[in-house]
Coordinates of C-alpha atoms in Angstrom, one line a residue:
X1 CA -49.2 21.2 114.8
X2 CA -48.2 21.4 118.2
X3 CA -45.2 18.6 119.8
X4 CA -46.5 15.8 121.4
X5 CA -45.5 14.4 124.9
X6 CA -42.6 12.2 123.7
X7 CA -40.9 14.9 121.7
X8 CA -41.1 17.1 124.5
X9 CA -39.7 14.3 126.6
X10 CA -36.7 14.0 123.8
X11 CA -35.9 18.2 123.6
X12 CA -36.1 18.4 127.3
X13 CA -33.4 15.3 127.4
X14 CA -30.9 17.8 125.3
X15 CA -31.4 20.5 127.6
X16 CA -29.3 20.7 130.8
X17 CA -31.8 23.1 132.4
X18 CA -31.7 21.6 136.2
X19 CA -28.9 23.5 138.2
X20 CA -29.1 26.7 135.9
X21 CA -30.0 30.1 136.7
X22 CA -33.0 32.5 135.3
X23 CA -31.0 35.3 134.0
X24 CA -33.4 36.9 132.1
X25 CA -37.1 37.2 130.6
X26 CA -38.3 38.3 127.2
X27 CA -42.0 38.2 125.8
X28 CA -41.2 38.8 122.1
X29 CA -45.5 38.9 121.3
X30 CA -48.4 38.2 122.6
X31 CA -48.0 34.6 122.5
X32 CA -44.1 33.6 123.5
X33 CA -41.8 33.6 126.1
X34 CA -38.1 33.2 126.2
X35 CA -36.1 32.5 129.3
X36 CA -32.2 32.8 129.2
X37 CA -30.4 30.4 131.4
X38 CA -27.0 29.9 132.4
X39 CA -24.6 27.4 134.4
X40 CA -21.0 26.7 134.9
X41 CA -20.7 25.3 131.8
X42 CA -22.9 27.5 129.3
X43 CA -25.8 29.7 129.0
X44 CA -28.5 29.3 126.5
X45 CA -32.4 30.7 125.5
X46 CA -35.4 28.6 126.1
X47 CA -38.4 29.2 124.0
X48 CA -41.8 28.6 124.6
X49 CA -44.8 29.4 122.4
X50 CA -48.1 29.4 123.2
X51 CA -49.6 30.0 119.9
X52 CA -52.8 27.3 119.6
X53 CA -51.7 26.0 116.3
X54 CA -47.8 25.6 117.2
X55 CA -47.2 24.9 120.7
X56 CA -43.9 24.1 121.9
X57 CA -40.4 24.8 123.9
X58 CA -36.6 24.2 122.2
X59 CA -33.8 26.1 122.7
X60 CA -33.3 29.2 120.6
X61 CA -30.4 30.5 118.3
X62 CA -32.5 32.8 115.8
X63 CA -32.6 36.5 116.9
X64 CA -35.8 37.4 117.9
X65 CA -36.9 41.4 118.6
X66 CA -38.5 42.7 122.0
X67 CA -41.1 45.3 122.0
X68 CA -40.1 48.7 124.0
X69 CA -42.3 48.3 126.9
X70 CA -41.6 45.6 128.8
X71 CA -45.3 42.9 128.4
X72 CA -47.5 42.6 132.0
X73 CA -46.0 38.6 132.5
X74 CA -41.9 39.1 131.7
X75 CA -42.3 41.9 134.3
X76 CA -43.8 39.8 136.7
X77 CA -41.5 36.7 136.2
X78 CA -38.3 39.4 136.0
X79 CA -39.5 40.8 139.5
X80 CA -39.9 37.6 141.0
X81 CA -37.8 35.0 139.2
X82 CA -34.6 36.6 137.9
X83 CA -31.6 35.0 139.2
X84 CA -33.8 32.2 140.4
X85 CA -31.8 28.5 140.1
X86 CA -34.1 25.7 138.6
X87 CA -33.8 22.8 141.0
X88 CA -36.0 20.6 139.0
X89 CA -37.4 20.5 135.6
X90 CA -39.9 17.8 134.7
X91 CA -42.3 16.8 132.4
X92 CA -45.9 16.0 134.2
X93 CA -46.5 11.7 133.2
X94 CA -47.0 11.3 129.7
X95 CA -48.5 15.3 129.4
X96 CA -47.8 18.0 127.5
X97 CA -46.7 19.6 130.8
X98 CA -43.1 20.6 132.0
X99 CA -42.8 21.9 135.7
X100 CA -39.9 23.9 136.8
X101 CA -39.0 24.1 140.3
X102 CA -37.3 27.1 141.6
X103 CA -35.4 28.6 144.3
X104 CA -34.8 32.4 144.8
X105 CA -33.6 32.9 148.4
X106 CA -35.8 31.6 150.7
X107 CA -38.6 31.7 148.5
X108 CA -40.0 28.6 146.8
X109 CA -41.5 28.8 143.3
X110 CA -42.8 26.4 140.3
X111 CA -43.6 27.0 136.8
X112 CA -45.9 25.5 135.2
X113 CA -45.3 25.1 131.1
X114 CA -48.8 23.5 129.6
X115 CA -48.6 23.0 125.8
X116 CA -51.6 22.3 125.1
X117 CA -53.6 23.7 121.5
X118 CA -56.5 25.7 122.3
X119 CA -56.0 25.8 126.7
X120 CA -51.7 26.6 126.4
X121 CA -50.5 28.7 129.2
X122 CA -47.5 29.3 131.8
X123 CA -48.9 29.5 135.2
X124 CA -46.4 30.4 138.3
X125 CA -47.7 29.2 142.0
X126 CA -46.0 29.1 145.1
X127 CA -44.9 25.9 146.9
X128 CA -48.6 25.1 148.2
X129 CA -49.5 25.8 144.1
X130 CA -51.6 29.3 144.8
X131 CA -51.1 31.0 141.7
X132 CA -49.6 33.8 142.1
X133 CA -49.6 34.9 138.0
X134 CA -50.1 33.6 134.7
X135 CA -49.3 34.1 131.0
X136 CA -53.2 34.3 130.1
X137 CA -55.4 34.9 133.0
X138 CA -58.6 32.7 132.9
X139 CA -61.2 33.4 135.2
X140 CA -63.5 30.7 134.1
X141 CA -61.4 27.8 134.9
X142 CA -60.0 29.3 137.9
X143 CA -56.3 30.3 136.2
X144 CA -55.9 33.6 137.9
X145 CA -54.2 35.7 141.5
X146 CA -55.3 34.0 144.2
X147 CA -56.6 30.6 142.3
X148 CA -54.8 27.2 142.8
X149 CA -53.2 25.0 139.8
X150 CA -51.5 21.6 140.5
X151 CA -52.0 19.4 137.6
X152 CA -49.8 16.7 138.9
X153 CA -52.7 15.6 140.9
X154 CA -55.5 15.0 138.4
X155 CA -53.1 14.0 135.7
X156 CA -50.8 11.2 137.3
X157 CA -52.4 8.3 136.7
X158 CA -53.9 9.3 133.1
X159 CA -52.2 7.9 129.8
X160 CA -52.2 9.2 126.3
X161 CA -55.4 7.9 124.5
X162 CA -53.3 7.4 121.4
X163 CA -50.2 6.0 120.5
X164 CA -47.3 9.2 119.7
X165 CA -44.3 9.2 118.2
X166 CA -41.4 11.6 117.5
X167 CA -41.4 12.8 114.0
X168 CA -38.7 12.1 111.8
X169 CA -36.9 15.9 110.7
X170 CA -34.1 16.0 108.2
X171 CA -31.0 17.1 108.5
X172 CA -27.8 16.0 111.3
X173 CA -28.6 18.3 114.0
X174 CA -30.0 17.9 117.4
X175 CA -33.7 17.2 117.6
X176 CA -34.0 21.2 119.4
X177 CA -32.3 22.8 116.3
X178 CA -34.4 20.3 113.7
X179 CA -38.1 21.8 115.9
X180 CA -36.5 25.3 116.0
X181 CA -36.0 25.5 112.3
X182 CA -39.5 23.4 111.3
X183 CA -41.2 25.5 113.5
X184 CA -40.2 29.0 112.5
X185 CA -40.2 27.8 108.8
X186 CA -43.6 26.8 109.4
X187 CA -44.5 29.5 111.2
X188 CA -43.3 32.3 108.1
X189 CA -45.4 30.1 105.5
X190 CA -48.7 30.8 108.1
X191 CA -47.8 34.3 108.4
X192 CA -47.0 34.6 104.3
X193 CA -50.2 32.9 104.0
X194 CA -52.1 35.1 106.1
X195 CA -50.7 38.6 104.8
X196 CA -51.6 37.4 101.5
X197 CA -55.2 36.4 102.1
X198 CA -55.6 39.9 103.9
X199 CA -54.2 42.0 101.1
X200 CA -56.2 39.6 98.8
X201 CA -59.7 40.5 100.5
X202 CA -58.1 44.7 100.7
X203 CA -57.9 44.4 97.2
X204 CA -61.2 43.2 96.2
X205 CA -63.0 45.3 98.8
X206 CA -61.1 48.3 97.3
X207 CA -61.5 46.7 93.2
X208 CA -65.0 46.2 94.3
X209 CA -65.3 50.2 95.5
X210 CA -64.0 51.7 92.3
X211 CA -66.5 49.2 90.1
X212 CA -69.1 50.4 91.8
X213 CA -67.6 54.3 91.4
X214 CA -67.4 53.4 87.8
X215 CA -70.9 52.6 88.1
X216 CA -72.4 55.7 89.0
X217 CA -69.7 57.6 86.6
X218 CA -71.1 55.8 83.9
X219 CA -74.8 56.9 84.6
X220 CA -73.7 60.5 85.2
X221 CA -72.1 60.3 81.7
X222 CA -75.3 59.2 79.9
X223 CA -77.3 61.9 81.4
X224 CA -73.9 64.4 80.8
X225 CA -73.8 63.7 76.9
X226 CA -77.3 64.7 76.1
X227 CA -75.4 68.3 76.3
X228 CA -75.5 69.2 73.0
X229 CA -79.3 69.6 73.3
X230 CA -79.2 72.4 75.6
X231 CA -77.3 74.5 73.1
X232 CA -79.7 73.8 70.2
X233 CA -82.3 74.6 72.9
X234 CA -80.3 78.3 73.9
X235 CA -80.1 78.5 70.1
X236 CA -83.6 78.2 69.5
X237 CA -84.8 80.1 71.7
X238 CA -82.4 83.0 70.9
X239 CA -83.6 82.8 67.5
X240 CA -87.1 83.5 68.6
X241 CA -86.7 86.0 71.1
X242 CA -89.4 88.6 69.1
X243 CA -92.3 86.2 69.3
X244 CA -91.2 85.6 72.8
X245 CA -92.3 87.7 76.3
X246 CA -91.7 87.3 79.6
X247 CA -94.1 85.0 81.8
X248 CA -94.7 82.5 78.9
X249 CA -94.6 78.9 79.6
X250 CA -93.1 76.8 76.2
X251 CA -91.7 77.7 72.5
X252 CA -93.0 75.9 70.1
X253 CA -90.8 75.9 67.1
X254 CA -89.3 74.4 64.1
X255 CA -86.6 72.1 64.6
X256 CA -83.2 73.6 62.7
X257 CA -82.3 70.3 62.0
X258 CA -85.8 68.8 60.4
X259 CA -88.2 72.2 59.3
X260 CA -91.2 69.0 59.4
X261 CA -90.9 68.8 63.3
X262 CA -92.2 70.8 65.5
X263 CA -90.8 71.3 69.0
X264 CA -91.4 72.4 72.6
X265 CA -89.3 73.8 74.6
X266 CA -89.8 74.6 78.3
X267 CA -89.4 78.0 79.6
X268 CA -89.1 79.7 83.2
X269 CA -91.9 82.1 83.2
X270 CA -90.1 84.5 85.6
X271 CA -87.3 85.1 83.7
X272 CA -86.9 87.1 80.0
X273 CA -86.7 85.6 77.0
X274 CA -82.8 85.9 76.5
X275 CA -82.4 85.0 80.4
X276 CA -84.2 81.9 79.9
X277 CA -81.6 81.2 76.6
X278 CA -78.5 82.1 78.9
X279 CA -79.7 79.3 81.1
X280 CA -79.9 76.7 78.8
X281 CA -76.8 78.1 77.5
X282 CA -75.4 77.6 81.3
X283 CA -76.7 73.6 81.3
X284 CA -75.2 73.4 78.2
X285 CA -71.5 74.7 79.2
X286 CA -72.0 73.0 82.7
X287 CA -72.8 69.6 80.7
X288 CA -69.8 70.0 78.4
X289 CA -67.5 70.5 81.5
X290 CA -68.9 67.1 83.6
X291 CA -68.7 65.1 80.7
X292 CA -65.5 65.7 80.0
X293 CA -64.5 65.4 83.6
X294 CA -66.5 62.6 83.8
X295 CA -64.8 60.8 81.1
X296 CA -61.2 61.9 82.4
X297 CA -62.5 60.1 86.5
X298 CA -63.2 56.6 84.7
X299 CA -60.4 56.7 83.1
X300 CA -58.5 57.3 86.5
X301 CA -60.7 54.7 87.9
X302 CA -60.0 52.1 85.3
X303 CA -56.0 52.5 85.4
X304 CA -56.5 52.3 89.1
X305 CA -58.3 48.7 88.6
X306 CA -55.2 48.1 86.4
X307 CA -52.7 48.9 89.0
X308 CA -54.8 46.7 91.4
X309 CA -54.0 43.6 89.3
X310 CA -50.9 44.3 89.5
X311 CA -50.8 44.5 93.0
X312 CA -52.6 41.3 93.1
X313 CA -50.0 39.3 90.9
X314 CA -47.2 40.7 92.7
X315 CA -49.1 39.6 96.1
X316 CA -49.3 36.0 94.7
X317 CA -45.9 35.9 93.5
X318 CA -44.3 37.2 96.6
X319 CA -43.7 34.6 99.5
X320 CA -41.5 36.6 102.1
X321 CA -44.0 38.2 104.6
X322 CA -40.9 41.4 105.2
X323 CA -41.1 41.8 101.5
X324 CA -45.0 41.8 101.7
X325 CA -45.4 43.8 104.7
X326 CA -43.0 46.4 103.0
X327 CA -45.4 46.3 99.7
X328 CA -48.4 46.5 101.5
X329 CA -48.2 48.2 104.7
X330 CA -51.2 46.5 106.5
X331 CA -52.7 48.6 109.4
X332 CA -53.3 47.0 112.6
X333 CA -57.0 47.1 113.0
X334 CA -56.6 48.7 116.7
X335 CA -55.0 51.7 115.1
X336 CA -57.8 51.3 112.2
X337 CA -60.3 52.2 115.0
X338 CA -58.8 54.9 116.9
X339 CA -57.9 56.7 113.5
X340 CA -61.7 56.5 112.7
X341 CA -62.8 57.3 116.5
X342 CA -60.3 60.4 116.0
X343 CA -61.5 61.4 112.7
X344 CA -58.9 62.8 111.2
X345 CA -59.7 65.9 109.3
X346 CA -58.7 66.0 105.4
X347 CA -57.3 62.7 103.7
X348 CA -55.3 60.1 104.9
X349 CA -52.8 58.3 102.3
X350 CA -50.1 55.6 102.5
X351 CA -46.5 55.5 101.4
X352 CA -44.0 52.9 102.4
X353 CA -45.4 52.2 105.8
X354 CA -45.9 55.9 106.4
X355 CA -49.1 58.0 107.0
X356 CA -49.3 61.0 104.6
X357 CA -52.2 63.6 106.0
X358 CA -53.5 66.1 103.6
X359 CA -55.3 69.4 104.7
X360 CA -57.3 70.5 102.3
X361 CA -58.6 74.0 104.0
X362 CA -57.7 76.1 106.5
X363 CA -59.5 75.3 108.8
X364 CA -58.3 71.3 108.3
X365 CA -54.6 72.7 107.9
X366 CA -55.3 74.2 111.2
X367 CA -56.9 71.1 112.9
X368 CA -54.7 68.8 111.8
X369 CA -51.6 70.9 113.4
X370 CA -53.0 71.0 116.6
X371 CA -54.6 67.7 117.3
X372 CA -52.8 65.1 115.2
X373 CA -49.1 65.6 114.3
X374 CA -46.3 65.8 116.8
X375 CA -42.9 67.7 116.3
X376 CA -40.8 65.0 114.6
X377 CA -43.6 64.8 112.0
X378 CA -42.9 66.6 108.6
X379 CA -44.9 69.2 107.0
X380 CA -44.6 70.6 103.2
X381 CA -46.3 73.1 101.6
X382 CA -46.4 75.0 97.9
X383 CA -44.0 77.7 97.8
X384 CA -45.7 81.1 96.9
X385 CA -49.1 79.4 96.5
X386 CA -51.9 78.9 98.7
X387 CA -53.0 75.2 99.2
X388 CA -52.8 72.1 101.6
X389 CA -50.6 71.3 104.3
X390 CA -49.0 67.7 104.0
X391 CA -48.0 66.4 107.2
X392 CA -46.2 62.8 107.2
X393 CA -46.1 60.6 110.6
X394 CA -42.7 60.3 111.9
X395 CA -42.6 56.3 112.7
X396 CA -39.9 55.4 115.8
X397 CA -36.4 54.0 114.4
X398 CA -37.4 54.6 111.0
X399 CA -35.8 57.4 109.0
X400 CA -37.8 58.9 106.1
X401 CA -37.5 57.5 102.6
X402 CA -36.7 59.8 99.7
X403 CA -40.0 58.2 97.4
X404 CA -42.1 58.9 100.7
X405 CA -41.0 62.7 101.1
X406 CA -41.5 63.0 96.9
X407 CA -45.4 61.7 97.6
X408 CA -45.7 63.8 100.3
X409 CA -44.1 66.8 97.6
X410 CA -46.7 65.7 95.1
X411 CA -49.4 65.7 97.1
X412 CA -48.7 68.9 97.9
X413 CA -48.3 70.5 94.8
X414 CA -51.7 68.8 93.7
X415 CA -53.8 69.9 96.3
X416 CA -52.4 74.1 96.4
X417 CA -53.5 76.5 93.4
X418 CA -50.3 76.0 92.1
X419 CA -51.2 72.7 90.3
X420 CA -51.8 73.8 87.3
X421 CA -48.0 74.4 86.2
X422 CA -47.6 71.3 86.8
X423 CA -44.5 71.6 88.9
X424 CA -43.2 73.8 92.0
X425 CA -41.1 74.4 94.9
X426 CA -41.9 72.2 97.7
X427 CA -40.6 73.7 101.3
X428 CA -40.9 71.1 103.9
X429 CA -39.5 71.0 108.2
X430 CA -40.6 69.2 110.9
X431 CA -43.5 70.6 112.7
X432 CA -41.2 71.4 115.6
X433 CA -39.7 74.1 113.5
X434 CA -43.2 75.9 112.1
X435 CA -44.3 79.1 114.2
X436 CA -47.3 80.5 114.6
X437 CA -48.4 83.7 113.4
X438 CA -50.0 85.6 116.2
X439 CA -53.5 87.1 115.6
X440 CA -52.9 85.9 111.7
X441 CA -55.2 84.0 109.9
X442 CA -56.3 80.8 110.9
X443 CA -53.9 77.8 110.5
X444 CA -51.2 80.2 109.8
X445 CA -47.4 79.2 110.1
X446 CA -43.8 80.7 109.7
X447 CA -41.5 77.4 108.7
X448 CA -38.3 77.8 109.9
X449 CA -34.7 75.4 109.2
X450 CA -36.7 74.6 106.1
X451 CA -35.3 72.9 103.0
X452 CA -36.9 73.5 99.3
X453 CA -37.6 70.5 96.9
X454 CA -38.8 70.6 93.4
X455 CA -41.2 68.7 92.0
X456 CA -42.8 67.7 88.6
X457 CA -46.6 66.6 89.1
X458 CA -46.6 62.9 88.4
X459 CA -49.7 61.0 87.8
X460 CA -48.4 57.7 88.1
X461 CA -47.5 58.7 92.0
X462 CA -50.8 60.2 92.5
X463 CA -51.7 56.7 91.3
X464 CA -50.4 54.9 93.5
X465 CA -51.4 56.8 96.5
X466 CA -54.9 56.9 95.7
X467 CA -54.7 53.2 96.1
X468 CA -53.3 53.6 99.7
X469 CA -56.5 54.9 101.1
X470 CA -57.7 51.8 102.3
X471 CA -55.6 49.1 104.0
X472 CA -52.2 49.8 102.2

């Protein structure tokens, strides 16, 4: 819902931009622009957004935050506009475009401000209107270096093709604070809306991963519990071993449990008698063991759907996108692709916006160390037990949560030898303090200005984590 031409018209009437100065530039994304300005009698922030669904300008009072490096455009406008005064500012006929005229020394410059859904952009051209830069650079229709853009030309004598009108907003304030505040309001329902239809679809792809792992469990299972037949088998054939020799084929013998039935069992002719019953005995012990492990992973798997509901009622129920962002750390899909491009050796988990890696051999420990974790980057390990190295991504301006370090401890103490106790001593340093060995084994580090944490294994945790491996 972008502004029309007359509610431009109206916010530019509120704004005494002619006479002021460009003091400064700021692109807070990829889609906005905010100008500061300043005369004798105040200074103030103009806003412009290009986004297709919300086009607009108004002046600015919410705080809005910059990214470190400095975008392509706000350097170009700083380098050539800064202290610029805006001799003119008007809106092109009944268009939803504002042209700025500026002076900066001798130089001539205008600004171009089109608000249009779908084709928005700020173009800057010299006095003779070559462009000289623009916001989005458009080589099809000619909106680049070097092109030429003077809409005043083909739009002066068009007219709107519909009656407009300025929208009535609540409230007592000016019309610029009413857009502000309907506009940003709007524009954190969209983004609420958004988040929440991309954790929905992580969810299901993720729900829809384990049913299928429950699948395949479930068909291992069948083929697991037929294990008390190999024993019986091993049993049998024990029981016969004097009518038995080596090189025969099948036993046929009397079932224990019905002396009517006769069985067959096959037998592997090059091994002995007994040998060939210590092998079924082996199926039989191997069985027992997967079917019991088997039985113990869908369980997993089934709490894990559990905890994905409740991820998925707390998703509905949730409208602020920092709250939802801080639930469900969403990866940006660019760093999605270089992390599979890179592919990062062990496994990758998520904790409170923080990226847990998890060596799982040597020869991962070792990998991971030297290709993909920098020296403000924590690493734990298992005190007096061989076993994984955790390493957690340091993230700028962001210190490291106590629940993140106890994943990181728990992971750690799950994937070392030591697991079994249940609980350990966790030592953990940034990578900048670990030393290597030299000529020792492979992956093999000295931590040093290390601090010791102990830990109690805890499932629910391990939980939780496993359910960070895809998008959150």
């Amino acid at each position: 819902m972008s502004l029309n031409w007359l509610e431009i018209n109206e916010i530019l009437a509120e704004i005494p931009i002619e006479g002021s100065f460009l003091r400064e530039f700021h692109q807070p994304d990829h889609h906005s622009l905010v100008f500061e300005l300043y005369n004798r009698s105040n200074k103030f922030k103009l806003f412009i957004s290009l986004d297709n669904r919300n086009c607009r300008l108004h002046l600015l009072e919410k705080k809005l935050s910059n990214p470190r490096t400095l975008p392509r455009f706000a350097a170009f406008l700083r380098a050539h506009l800064k202290n610029g005064k805006v001799k003119e500012c008007s809106q092109v006929g009944a268009e939803r475009i504002v042209k700025f005229s500026i002076t900066k020394g001798e130089r001539q410059y205008l600004l171009w401000i089109r608000l249009w859904g779908g084709a928005a952009n700020v173009v800057v051209t010299d006095i003779n209107n070559l462009i000289l830069d623009c916001f989005f650079r458009r080589p099809g229709k000619g909106e680049i270096t070097g092109g030429y853009y003077n809409p005043s030309e083909e739009l002066k004598e068009r007219r709107p093709k519909k009656e407009y009108s300025i929208r009535p907003l609540p409230g007592a304030a000016t019309f610029n604070e009413k857009i502000e505040a309907f506009y940003f309001a709007l524009e954190r329902d969209q983004q609420s809306r958004a988040l929440k239809d991309t954790i929905a679809q992580a969810l299901e792809d993720r729900e829809n991963r384990l049913l299928a792992s429950i699948e395949v469990l479930a068909k291992k299972k069948e083929e697991y519990e037929r294990f008390e037949q190999f024993k019986i088998q091993g049993d049998l054939i024990t029981s016969n071993l004097h009518a038995l020799r080596k090189g025969s084929k099948w036993l046929h013998t009397i079932s224990f449990e019905d002396p009517e039935r006769e069985i067959e069992i096959e037998l592997n002719p090059t091994l002995t008698p007994a040998q060939n019953a210590e092998w079924y005995y082996k199926k039989y012990r191997k069985a027992k063991r997967g079917n019991l492990r088997v039985e113990q992973e869908i369980n997993e798997l089934k709490q894990s759907l559990k905890e994905i509901e409740k991820k998925r009622l707390l998703a509905v129920n949730q409208e602020s996108p920092e709250a939802l962002k801080m639930l469900f750390p969403i990866r940006p899909k660019q760093q999605m692709k270089q992390e599979k491009a890179l592919s990062v050796p062990g496994l990758t988990y998520y904790s409170a916006g923080f990226r847990i890696l998890v060596g799982r051999t040597a020869l991962e420990n070792d990998t991971l160390l030297r290709k993909f974790v920098r020296g403000n980057d924590y690493w734990l390990h298992l005190r007096d037990y061989p076993g994984a190295y955790v390493f957690i991504k340091s993230r700028a301006d962001k210190s490291l949560p106590l629940e993140t370090l106890l994943d990181g401890a728990n992971l750690a103490l799950f994937y070392s030898k030591g697991r079994k106790s249940g609980s350990g001593d966790v030592y953990y340093t940034k990578v900048k303090y670990l030393r290597r060995v030299k000529h020792g084994r492979i992956g093999l580090v000295i931590p040093t200005q290390e601090k010791n944490l102990f830990v109690k294994l805890d499932q629910a945790r391990l939980e939780r984590l496993k359910g960070s491996d895809s998008t959150y």
